[in-house]
Amino acid sequence: MLCNKGRQTMDKADIGLIGLAVMGENLALNLESCGYRVAVYNRSADKVTRFVQGRANGKNFLGATKIEELVFSLKTPRKIIMMVKAGNVVDELIGSLVPHLEQGDILMDGGNSHYNDTERRWKALSEKGIRYIGTGISGGELGALTGPSIMPGGDPAAWPEVQPLLQSIAARAGKDEACCEWIGQGGAGHFVKMVHNGIEYGDMQLITEAYQIMHEGLGMTYPEMQQVFAEWNDGELGSYLIEITRDIMGYLDEDGTPLVEKILDVSGQKGTGKWTGITALDLGVPLTLIGEAVFARCLSSVKDERVAASQILTGPDKRITNPGENFISALRDAVYAAKIISYAQGYALMREAAADHGWDLNYGGIAAIWRGGCIIRSVFLDRIKGAYETTPGLTNLMLAPFFRETLARAQAGWREVVAQAARVGIPVPAISSALAYYDGYRCANLPANLLQAQRDYFGAHTYERVDKPRGEYFHTNWTGKGGTTASTTYQR
């Protein structure tokens, strides 16, 4: 982490931070460790007291018990980072800050706000002369403390003012490159963070599906699975999530048994993966893998129903009886191929949103800032960075030479894993939906011609013809009783 040298000795603080929960507290310590004097405020004043007298004791902090006190303690133009829960809380906080701010001050939202909310706030605050930045921050507790991945967007005029500060606290990757670059105006930063979180859902689901195949399908022990994940982490699948999975496989409870075995199979979520799926539906982008990852969490939550159904609904035994000596290699290929699909879909969503909002997104640059600090950091991201640097106008990540060749090499094992899982009744919604997307995308002719004929038959929704120019729409009176009146043309 590249930090400013020396300490600020002036009375005023360099930056204010509001919200001393896990992320806010650690980000404040990160800022201070990089040479900044930090003023902190929390709605609960006792949190400020505990922080200043505890982890911040003897460090370069100012504690504020009132909003106006925080604002008054800052150098101008003021820079304030809000680290509070997304939603109405942010609007209420902005409302309490604005009366004390001046034109040119910079307000940053470092929480997981919805990008549409950031767009709205950016426009409203611009009219007041306040520069607004919605910045996605990824890395969890440790990342916030030692260097997260930071995705700022909003008012472009504010970026030169905060660039040195944000890049100094960000993680480093490559040749000491800061994992923080300007994403774009308005809600672009929070949009990219949302897609990051959706991809995170997908990566985690892929790993859990591999775990279930190894554990239930192959009957592998935890030390054996730990060894597999360790080997994967040393290769092309090397990533933070594979690394922590390796560690989880070896973590024992007090009685010496694997702790993960005692964790209830019900997963939580905070909503960003769901937002990604909803946005994809709104924009007409087939984000199938991330969608399945979200739904897998939803299915896990109906635990009582699943337990009851397990006593009623029948299926095959989950043990794979003849996996073959190369099945673990096939499983690795399946996870890697599906991971490519997940990122291809995520990037397709960003591409569509950029066109819809007028954002000029640097797709290679986005991969670059995800290489360090964030939850999805992996060696894989260098490949994405290179693909978009070579072909900035790439329509789909699968078409880049490296990924095209990797998918060709991996698909035999990928198909074997999906087939074996289906035979023995192990659900692999992410791995299998990725394969279906791959096969659909490479299919020159899909059965949507029949689907559109059905729509025209019952609703006069019209269709295009293969022997006519695109954009000409036709309707057939299929029954001889429907007349010639057609509905409006269809949308994808």
Coordinates of C-alpha atoms in Angstrom, one line a residue:
M1 CA 0.0 0.0 0.0
L2 CA 1.5 3.3 -1.1
C3 CA 0.9 5.9 1.6
N4 CA 1.6 9.6 2.0
K5 CA 4.8 10.4 4.0
G6 CA 4.6 12.2 7.3
R7 CA 1.7 13.4 9.4
Q8 CA -0.6 16.4 9.0
T9 CA -0.1 18.7 11.9
M10 CA -2.8 21.3 11.2
D11 CA -5.9 21.5 13.4
K12 CA -8.3 20.8 10.6
A13 CA -8.8 17.2 9.4
D14 CA -8.1 16.1 5.9
I15 CA -11.2 14.0 5.6
G16 CA -14.3 13.1 7.5
L17 CA -15.8 9.7 7.8
I18 CA -19.3 8.9 8.9
G19 CA -20.3 5.5 10.1
L20 CA -18.1 3.4 12.4
A21 CA -19.4 -0.1 11.7
V22 CA -16.9 -2.7 10.6
M23 CA -16.1 -1.3 7.2
G24 CA -16.1 2.4 8.3
E25 CA -13.9 1.8 11.3
N26 CA -11.3 -0.1 9.4
L27 CA -11.4 2.3 6.5
A28 CA -10.8 5.2 8.9
L29 CA -7.7 3.4 10.3
N30 CA -6.5 2.8 6.7
L31 CA -6.8 6.5 6.0
E32 CA -5.0 7.5 9.1
S33 CA -2.2 5.0 8.5
C34 CA -1.6 6.7 5.1
G35 CA -0.9 10.1 6.7
Y36 CA -4.3 11.7 6.8
R37 CA -5.9 13.3 9.8
V38 CA -9.4 11.8 10.0
A39 CA -12.5 13.3 11.7
V40 CA -15.0 10.6 12.6
Y41 CA -18.7 10.7 13.4
N42 CA -21.3 8.1 14.2
R43 CA -25.0 8.5 14.9
S44 CA -24.4 6.7 18.2
A45 CA -21.9 9.0 20.1
D46 CA -20.7 6.1 22.3
K47 CA -19.2 4.4 19.2
V48 CA -17.1 7.5 18.5
T49 CA -15.9 7.5 22.1
R50 CA -15.1 3.8 22.1
F51 CA -13.2 4.1 18.8
V52 CA -11.2 7.2 19.7
Q53 CA -10.3 5.8 23.1
G54 CA -9.7 2.3 21.7
R55 CA -8.3 1.3 18.3
A56 CA -7.7 5.0 17.4
N57 CA -6.0 5.9 20.7
G58 CA -2.8 7.9 20.1
K59 CA -3.5 8.2 16.4
N60 CA -4.3 11.2 14.3
F61 CA -8.1 11.3 14.7
L62 CA -10.7 13.9 15.7
G63 CA -14.0 12.6 17.2
A64 CA -17.2 14.5 16.5
T65 CA -20.5 14.0 18.3
K66 CA -22.6 16.2 16.0
I67 CA -22.8 16.5 12.2
E68 CA -22.0 20.3 12.3
E69 CA -19.0 19.6 14.5
L70 CA -17.7 17.1 11.9
V71 CA -18.2 19.5 9.0
F72 CA -16.6 22.4 10.9
S73 CA -13.5 20.3 11.6
L74 CA -12.6 19.7 8.0
K75 CA -10.3 21.6 5.6
T76 CA -12.0 23.1 2.6
P77 CA -13.1 21.9 0.1
R78 CA -14.4 19.4 2.5
K79 CA -14.2 15.7 1.8
I80 CA -16.6 13.3 3.6
I81 CA -17.0 9.6 3.2
M82 CA -20.3 8.1 4.3
M83 CA -20.0 4.4 5.4
V84 CA -23.7 3.7 6.3
K85 CA -26.4 1.3 5.3
A86 CA -27.8 1.7 1.8
G87 CA -31.3 3.1 1.3
N88 CA -33.2 5.8 3.2
V89 CA -30.4 6.1 5.7
V90 CA -28.1 7.7 3.1
D91 CA -30.8 10.2 2.0
E92 CA -31.4 11.2 5.6
L93 CA -27.7 11.6 6.3
I94 CA -27.3 13.7 3.1
G95 CA -30.2 15.8 4.3
S96 CA -28.5 16.5 7.6
L97 CA -25.2 17.3 6.0
V98 CA -26.3 19.6 3.2
P99 CA -27.2 22.7 5.3
H100 CA -23.6 22.7 6.7
L101 CA -21.8 22.2 3.4
E102 CA -20.6 24.7 0.8
Q103 CA -20.3 24.7 -2.9
G104 CA -17.3 22.7 -4.0
D105 CA -17.4 20.3 -1.0
I106 CA -17.2 16.6 -1.9
L107 CA -19.5 13.9 -0.5
M108 CA -18.7 10.3 -1.1
D109 CA -21.0 7.3 -0.5
G110 CA -18.8 4.2 0.2
G111 CA -21.7 1.9 1.0
N112 CA -23.5 -0.6 -1.3
S113 CA -26.1 1.9 -2.6
H114 CA -28.2 1.1 -5.7
Y115 CA -26.7 2.8 -8.7
N116 CA -30.1 4.5 -9.5
D117 CA -30.1 6.1 -6.1
T118 CA -26.6 7.3 -6.7
E119 CA -27.7 8.8 -10.1
R120 CA -30.5 10.6 -8.4
R121 CA -28.3 12.0 -5.5
W122 CA -25.6 13.0 -7.9
K123 CA -28.0 15.1 -10.0
A124 CA -29.7 16.6 -7.0
L125 CA -26.5 17.6 -5.2
S126 CA -25.0 19.0 -8.5
E127 CA -27.7 21.6 -8.5
K128 CA -26.5 22.7 -5.1
G129 CA -22.9 22.9 -6.2
I130 CA -21.9 19.9 -4.0
R131 CA -19.8 17.3 -5.8
Y132 CA -21.0 13.7 -5.2
I133 CA -19.2 10.4 -5.7
G134 CA -20.8 7.0 -5.3
T135 CA -17.9 4.6 -4.8
G136 CA -18.0 0.9 -4.6
I137 CA -15.6 -0.5 -2.0
S138 CA -14.8 -4.2 -1.9
G139 CA -12.6 -6.2 0.4
G140 CA -14.4 -6.8 3.6
E141 CA -13.0 -6.0 7.0
L142 CA -9.4 -6.8 6.2
G143 CA -9.5 -5.1 2.8
A144 CA -10.9 -1.9 4.3
L145 CA -8.0 -1.9 6.8
T146 CA -5.1 -2.8 4.5
G147 CA -6.3 -1.9 1.0
P148 CA -9.6 -2.5 -0.7
S149 CA -10.6 -2.3 -4.4
I150 CA -12.3 1.0 -4.9
M151 CA -14.7 1.9 -7.8
P152 CA -15.5 5.6 -7.8
G153 CA -18.1 7.3 -10.0
G154 CA -20.2 10.4 -9.9
D155 CA -19.1 14.0 -10.5
P156 CA -16.0 13.9 -12.8
A157 CA -14.9 17.3 -11.5
A158 CA -14.4 15.8 -8.0
W159 CA -12.0 13.0 -9.2
P160 CA -8.8 15.0 -9.3
E161 CA -9.5 16.2 -5.8
V162 CA -9.9 12.7 -4.3
Q163 CA -7.7 10.6 -6.6
P164 CA -4.6 10.8 -4.5
L165 CA -6.5 10.0 -1.3
L166 CA -8.5 7.1 -2.7
Q167 CA -5.5 5.6 -4.6
S168 CA -3.3 5.8 -1.5
I169 CA -5.6 3.6 0.6
A170 CA -6.4 1.1 -2.2
A171 CA -4.9 -2.3 -2.7
R172 CA -2.0 -2.7 -5.1
A173 CA -1.7 -5.1 -8.0
G174 CA 0.5 -5.6 -11.0
K175 CA 3.5 -3.2 -11.0
D176 CA 2.4 -1.4 -7.8
E177 CA -0.8 -0.2 -9.5
A178 CA -3.6 1.1 -7.3
C179 CA -6.8 -0.9 -7.5
C180 CA -8.7 2.3 -7.8
E181 CA -9.6 4.2 -11.0
W182 CA -12.4 6.5 -12.1
I183 CA -15.3 4.4 -13.5
G184 CA -17.6 7.1 -14.9
Q185 CA -20.2 9.7 -14.2
G186 CA -23.4 9.3 -12.2
G187 CA -24.1 5.8 -10.8
A188 CA -21.3 4.1 -12.9
G189 CA -19.1 3.3 -9.8
H190 CA -21.9 1.7 -7.8
F191 CA -23.1 -0.1 -11.0
V192 CA -19.7 -1.7 -11.5
K193 CA -19.6 -2.6 -7.7
M194 CA -23.1 -4.2 -8.1
V195 CA -21.8 -6.4 -11.0
H196 CA -18.7 -7.2 -9.0
N197 CA -21.0 -8.5 -6.2
G198 CA -23.1 -10.5 -8.7
I199 CA -20.0 -12.2 -10.0
E200 CA -19.0 -12.8 -6.4
Y201 CA -22.3 -14.7 -6.0
G202 CA -21.5 -16.7 -9.1
D203 CA -17.9 -17.6 -8.0
M204 CA -19.1 -18.7 -4.6
Q205 CA -21.9 -20.9 -6.0
L206 CA -19.5 -22.6 -8.5
I207 CA -17.1 -23.5 -5.7
T208 CA -19.9 -24.9 -3.5
E209 CA -21.2 -27.0 -6.4
A210 CA -17.6 -28.5 -6.8
Y211 CA -17.6 -29.1 -3.1
Q212 CA -20.8 -31.0 -3.1
I213 CA -19.7 -33.1 -6.1
M214 CA -16.4 -34.0 -4.3
H215 CA -18.1 -34.5 -0.9
E216 CA -21.3 -36.4 -1.8
G217 CA -20.6 -37.6 -5.3
L218 CA -17.1 -38.8 -4.8
G219 CA -17.1 -39.4 -1.0
M220 CA -13.9 -37.4 -0.6
T221 CA -12.6 -36.6 2.9
Y222 CA -12.0 -33.0 4.0
P223 CA -8.2 -33.4 3.9
E224 CA -8.5 -34.7 0.3
M225 CA -10.8 -31.8 -0.7
Q226 CA -8.4 -29.3 1.0
Q227 CA -5.6 -30.7 -1.1
V228 CA -7.7 -30.3 -4.3
F229 CA -8.5 -26.7 -3.5
A230 CA -4.8 -26.0 -2.6
E231 CA -3.8 -27.4 -6.0
W232 CA -6.4 -25.3 -7.8
N233 CA -5.3 -22.2 -5.9
D234 CA -1.8 -22.7 -7.3
G235 CA -3.0 -22.9 -10.9
E236 CA -5.4 -21.1 -13.3
L237 CA -8.2 -21.0 -10.7
G238 CA -6.0 -19.2 -8.1
S239 CA -8.2 -16.7 -6.3
Y240 CA -9.1 -15.4 -2.9
L241 CA -12.3 -17.4 -2.8
I242 CA -10.5 -20.7 -3.7
E243 CA -7.8 -19.8 -1.1
I244 CA -10.3 -19.3 1.7
T245 CA -12.2 -22.5 0.7
R246 CA -8.9 -24.4 1.0
D247 CA -8.6 -23.0 4.6
I248 CA -12.2 -23.8 5.5
M249 CA -11.8 -27.4 4.4
G250 CA -9.0 -27.8 7.0
Y251 CA -10.6 -25.8 9.9
L252 CA -11.6 -28.1 12.7
D253 CA -14.1 -27.5 15.5
E254 CA -13.2 -27.9 19.2
D255 CA -14.1 -31.6 18.9
G256 CA -11.7 -32.1 16.1
T257 CA -14.3 -32.5 13.3
P258 CA -14.6 -30.2 10.3
L259 CA -16.4 -27.0 11.4
V260 CA -18.1 -26.5 8.0
E261 CA -20.1 -29.8 8.6
K262 CA -21.8 -28.1 11.6
I263 CA -22.9 -24.9 9.7
L264 CA -26.5 -24.9 8.8
D265 CA -27.0 -25.1 5.0
V266 CA -28.9 -21.8 4.8
S267 CA -27.1 -18.9 3.1
G268 CA -27.9 -15.2 3.5
Q269 CA -27.6 -12.3 1.1
K270 CA -27.7 -8.5 1.2
G271 CA -29.4 -7.9 -2.1
T272 CA -26.7 -6.8 -4.5
G273 CA -26.8 -10.1 -6.4
K274 CA -30.6 -9.8 -6.7
W275 CA -30.1 -6.2 -8.0
T276 CA -27.7 -7.5 -10.6
G277 CA -30.3 -10.1 -11.8
I278 CA -33.1 -7.6 -11.9
T279 CA -31.0 -5.1 -13.8
A280 CA -30.1 -7.8 -16.3
L281 CA -33.8 -8.5 -16.8
D282 CA -34.6 -4.9 -17.3
L283 CA -31.9 -4.5 -19.9
G284 CA -32.6 -7.8 -21.7
V285 CA -29.2 -9.4 -20.9
P286 CA -29.0 -13.2 -20.3
L287 CA -27.3 -13.2 -16.9
T288 CA -28.2 -16.8 -16.3
L289 CA -25.3 -18.0 -14.0
I290 CA -25.6 -15.1 -11.5
G291 CA -29.4 -15.5 -11.6
E292 CA -29.0 -19.2 -10.7
A293 CA -26.6 -18.3 -7.9
V294 CA -29.1 -15.9 -6.4
F295 CA -31.9 -18.5 -6.7
A296 CA -29.7 -21.2 -5.1
R297 CA -29.4 -19.0 -2.0
C298 CA -33.2 -18.6 -2.0
L299 CA -33.6 -22.3 -2.3
S300 CA -31.3 -22.9 0.6
S301 CA -33.4 -20.7 2.8
V302 CA -36.5 -23.0 2.6
K303 CA -34.7 -25.5 4.8
D304 CA -37.7 -27.0 6.4
E305 CA -39.4 -27.6 3.1
R306 CA -36.3 -29.2 1.7
V307 CA -36.0 -31.6 4.7
A308 CA -39.7 -32.6 4.3
A309 CA -39.4 -33.0 0.5
S310 CA -36.3 -35.2 1.0
Q311 CA -38.6 -37.8 2.6
I312 CA -41.1 -37.7 -0.2
L313 CA -39.5 -37.0 -3.5
T314 CA -37.4 -39.7 -5.1
G315 CA -34.1 -39.6 -7.0
P316 CA -30.9 -41.5 -7.7
D317 CA -28.2 -42.2 -5.1
K318 CA -25.8 -39.2 -5.1
R319 CA -22.7 -41.4 -5.3
I320 CA -20.8 -41.3 -8.6
T321 CA -19.8 -44.9 -9.1
N322 CA -17.4 -44.7 -12.1
P323 CA -16.0 -41.2 -12.1
G324 CA -12.8 -42.1 -14.0
E325 CA -9.2 -41.2 -13.0
N326 CA -9.4 -37.7 -14.5
F327 CA -12.7 -36.6 -13.0
I328 CA -11.1 -34.1 -10.6
S329 CA -9.4 -32.5 -13.7
A330 CA -12.8 -32.5 -15.4
L331 CA -14.3 -30.8 -12.4
R332 CA -11.6 -28.2 -12.4
D333 CA -12.3 -27.5 -16.1
A334 CA -16.0 -27.3 -15.5
V335 CA -15.5 -24.7 -12.7
Y336 CA -13.0 -22.7 -14.8
A337 CA -15.2 -22.7 -17.9
A338 CA -18.3 -21.7 -15.9
K339 CA -16.3 -18.9 -14.3
I340 CA -15.5 -17.6 -17.8
I341 CA -19.2 -17.6 -18.6
S342 CA -20.0 -15.7 -15.4
Y343 CA -17.6 -12.9 -16.2
A344 CA -18.6 -12.9 -19.9
Q345 CA -22.2 -12.3 -18.7
G346 CA -21.2 -9.7 -16.2
Y347 CA -19.3 -7.8 -18.8
A348 CA -22.1 -8.1 -21.3
L349 CA -24.4 -6.5 -18.6
M350 CA -21.9 -3.6 -18.1
R351 CA -21.6 -3.1 -21.8
E352 CA -25.4 -2.8 -22.2
A353 CA -25.8 -0.5 -19.2
A354 CA -23.0 1.7 -20.5
A355 CA -24.8 2.1 -23.8
D356 CA -28.1 2.8 -21.9
H357 CA -26.6 5.4 -19.6
G358 CA -24.0 6.9 -21.8
W359 CA -21.1 5.7 -19.7
D360 CA -17.6 5.3 -21.2
L361 CA -16.5 2.3 -19.2
N362 CA -12.9 1.0 -19.4
Y363 CA -13.5 -2.7 -19.3
G364 CA -9.8 -3.7 -19.0
G365 CA -9.3 -1.1 -16.3
I366 CA -12.2 -2.5 -14.3
A367 CA -10.6 -6.0 -14.4
A368 CA -7.3 -4.3 -13.3
I369 CA -8.8 -2.8 -10.2
W370 CA -10.5 -6.1 -9.3
R371 CA -7.0 -7.8 -9.2
G372 CA -6.3 -6.8 -5.6
G373 CA -8.2 -6.1 -2.4
C374 CA -11.6 -7.3 -3.5
I375 CA -13.4 -10.6 -2.8
I376 CA -13.2 -11.8 -6.5
R377 CA -9.5 -11.0 -6.9
S378 CA -7.8 -13.7 -8.9
V379 CA -5.1 -14.4 -11.4
F380 CA -7.9 -14.8 -14.0
L381 CA -8.4 -11.1 -14.1
D382 CA -5.1 -10.4 -15.8
R383 CA -6.5 -12.4 -18.7
I384 CA -9.6 -10.2 -18.9
K385 CA -7.5 -7.0 -18.7
G386 CA -5.4 -8.2 -21.6
A387 CA -8.4 -9.2 -23.7
Y388 CA -10.0 -5.8 -23.5
E389 CA -6.7 -4.0 -24.0
T390 CA -6.1 -6.0 -27.2
T391 CA -9.7 -5.6 -28.4
P392 CA -11.5 -2.7 -26.6
G393 CA -14.7 -3.3 -28.6
L394 CA -15.0 -7.0 -27.7
T395 CA -18.7 -7.9 -27.8
N396 CA -18.4 -10.9 -25.6
L397 CA -15.4 -12.1 -23.5
M398 CA -15.9 -15.7 -24.8
L399 CA -14.8 -14.5 -28.2
A400 CA -11.3 -13.4 -27.1
P401 CA -8.7 -15.9 -28.3
F402 CA -7.5 -17.0 -24.9
F403 CA -11.1 -17.6 -23.6
R404 CA -12.3 -19.1 -26.8
E405 CA -9.4 -21.6 -26.8
T406 CA -9.8 -22.3 -23.0
L407 CA -13.6 -23.1 -23.4
A408 CA -12.8 -25.4 -26.3
R409 CA -10.2 -27.3 -24.2
A410 CA -12.4 -27.4 -21.1
Q411 CA -15.8 -28.3 -22.5
A412 CA -15.3 -32.1 -22.6
G413 CA -14.7 -32.2 -18.9
W414 CA -17.4 -29.6 -18.4
R415 CA -20.0 -31.7 -20.2
E416 CA -18.9 -34.8 -18.3
V417 CA -19.4 -33.1 -14.9
V418 CA -22.9 -31.8 -15.8
A419 CA -23.9 -35.2 -17.2
Q420 CA -22.6 -37.1 -14.1
A421 CA -24.3 -34.6 -11.7
A422 CA -27.6 -35.1 -13.6
R423 CA -27.2 -38.9 -13.4
V424 CA -26.8 -39.0 -9.7
G425 CA -29.1 -36.1 -8.7
I426 CA -26.6 -33.5 -7.5
P427 CA -27.8 -30.0 -8.3
V428 CA -25.3 -27.9 -10.2
P429 CA -27.4 -24.9 -11.3
A430 CA -24.5 -22.5 -12.0
I431 CA -22.2 -25.0 -13.8
S432 CA -25.1 -26.3 -15.9
S433 CA -26.7 -23.0 -16.7
A434 CA -23.3 -21.7 -17.8
L435 CA -23.0 -24.6 -20.3
A436 CA -26.5 -24.0 -21.6
Y437 CA -25.6 -20.3 -22.1
Y438 CA -22.4 -21.3 -24.0
D439 CA -24.3 -23.7 -26.2
G440 CA -27.1 -21.1 -26.8
Y441 CA -24.7 -18.3 -27.6
R442 CA -22.8 -20.4 -30.2
C443 CA -26.1 -21.6 -31.8
A444 CA -26.8 -19.9 -35.1
N445 CA -30.5 -21.0 -35.0
L446 CA -32.5 -21.2 -31.8
P447 CA -36.1 -22.4 -31.5
A448 CA -37.3 -18.8 -30.9
N449 CA -38.9 -19.0 -34.4
L450 CA -41.5 -21.3 -33.0
L451 CA -41.9 -19.2 -29.9
Q452 CA -42.6 -16.1 -32.0
A453 CA -45.1 -18.0 -34.1
Q454 CA -46.9 -19.0 -30.9
R455 CA -46.9 -15.3 -29.8
D456 CA -48.3 -14.2 -33.1
Y457 CA -50.9 -17.0 -33.1
F458 CA -52.4 -16.1 -29.7
G459 CA -51.6 -12.4 -29.5
A460 CA -50.9 -11.1 -33.0
H461 CA -47.5 -10.0 -31.8
T462 CA -46.0 -10.2 -35.3
Y463 CA -42.7 -11.7 -36.4
E464 CA -39.8 -11.1 -38.7
R465 CA -38.9 -13.4 -41.7
V466 CA -35.6 -14.9 -42.6
D467 CA -36.3 -14.0 -46.3
K468 CA -37.0 -10.3 -45.6
P469 CA -34.9 -7.5 -44.2
R470 CA -34.6 -7.1 -40.4
G471 CA -37.1 -4.5 -39.1
E472 CA -40.0 -5.6 -41.3
Y473 CA -42.8 -7.2 -39.2
F474 CA -45.5 -9.6 -40.4
H475 CA -48.7 -11.1 -38.9
T476 CA -50.5 -14.3 -40.0
N477 CA -54.2 -15.0 -39.5
W478 CA -53.4 -18.5 -38.3
T479 CA -57.0 -19.6 -37.7
G480 CA -58.7 -17.8 -40.4
K481 CA -60.9 -16.1 -37.8
G482 CA -58.5 -13.5 -36.3
G483 CA -58.5 -10.8 -39.0
T484 CA -55.4 -8.8 -40.1
T485 CA -55.1 -6.4 -37.1
A486 CA -51.7 -6.9 -35.4
S487 CA -50.3 -5.9 -32.0
T488 CA -47.3 -3.6 -31.6
T489 CA -43.9 -4.9 -32.7
Y490 CA -42.1 -7.0 -30.1
Q491 CA -39.2 -6.1 -27.9
R492 CA -36.4 -8.3 -26.8

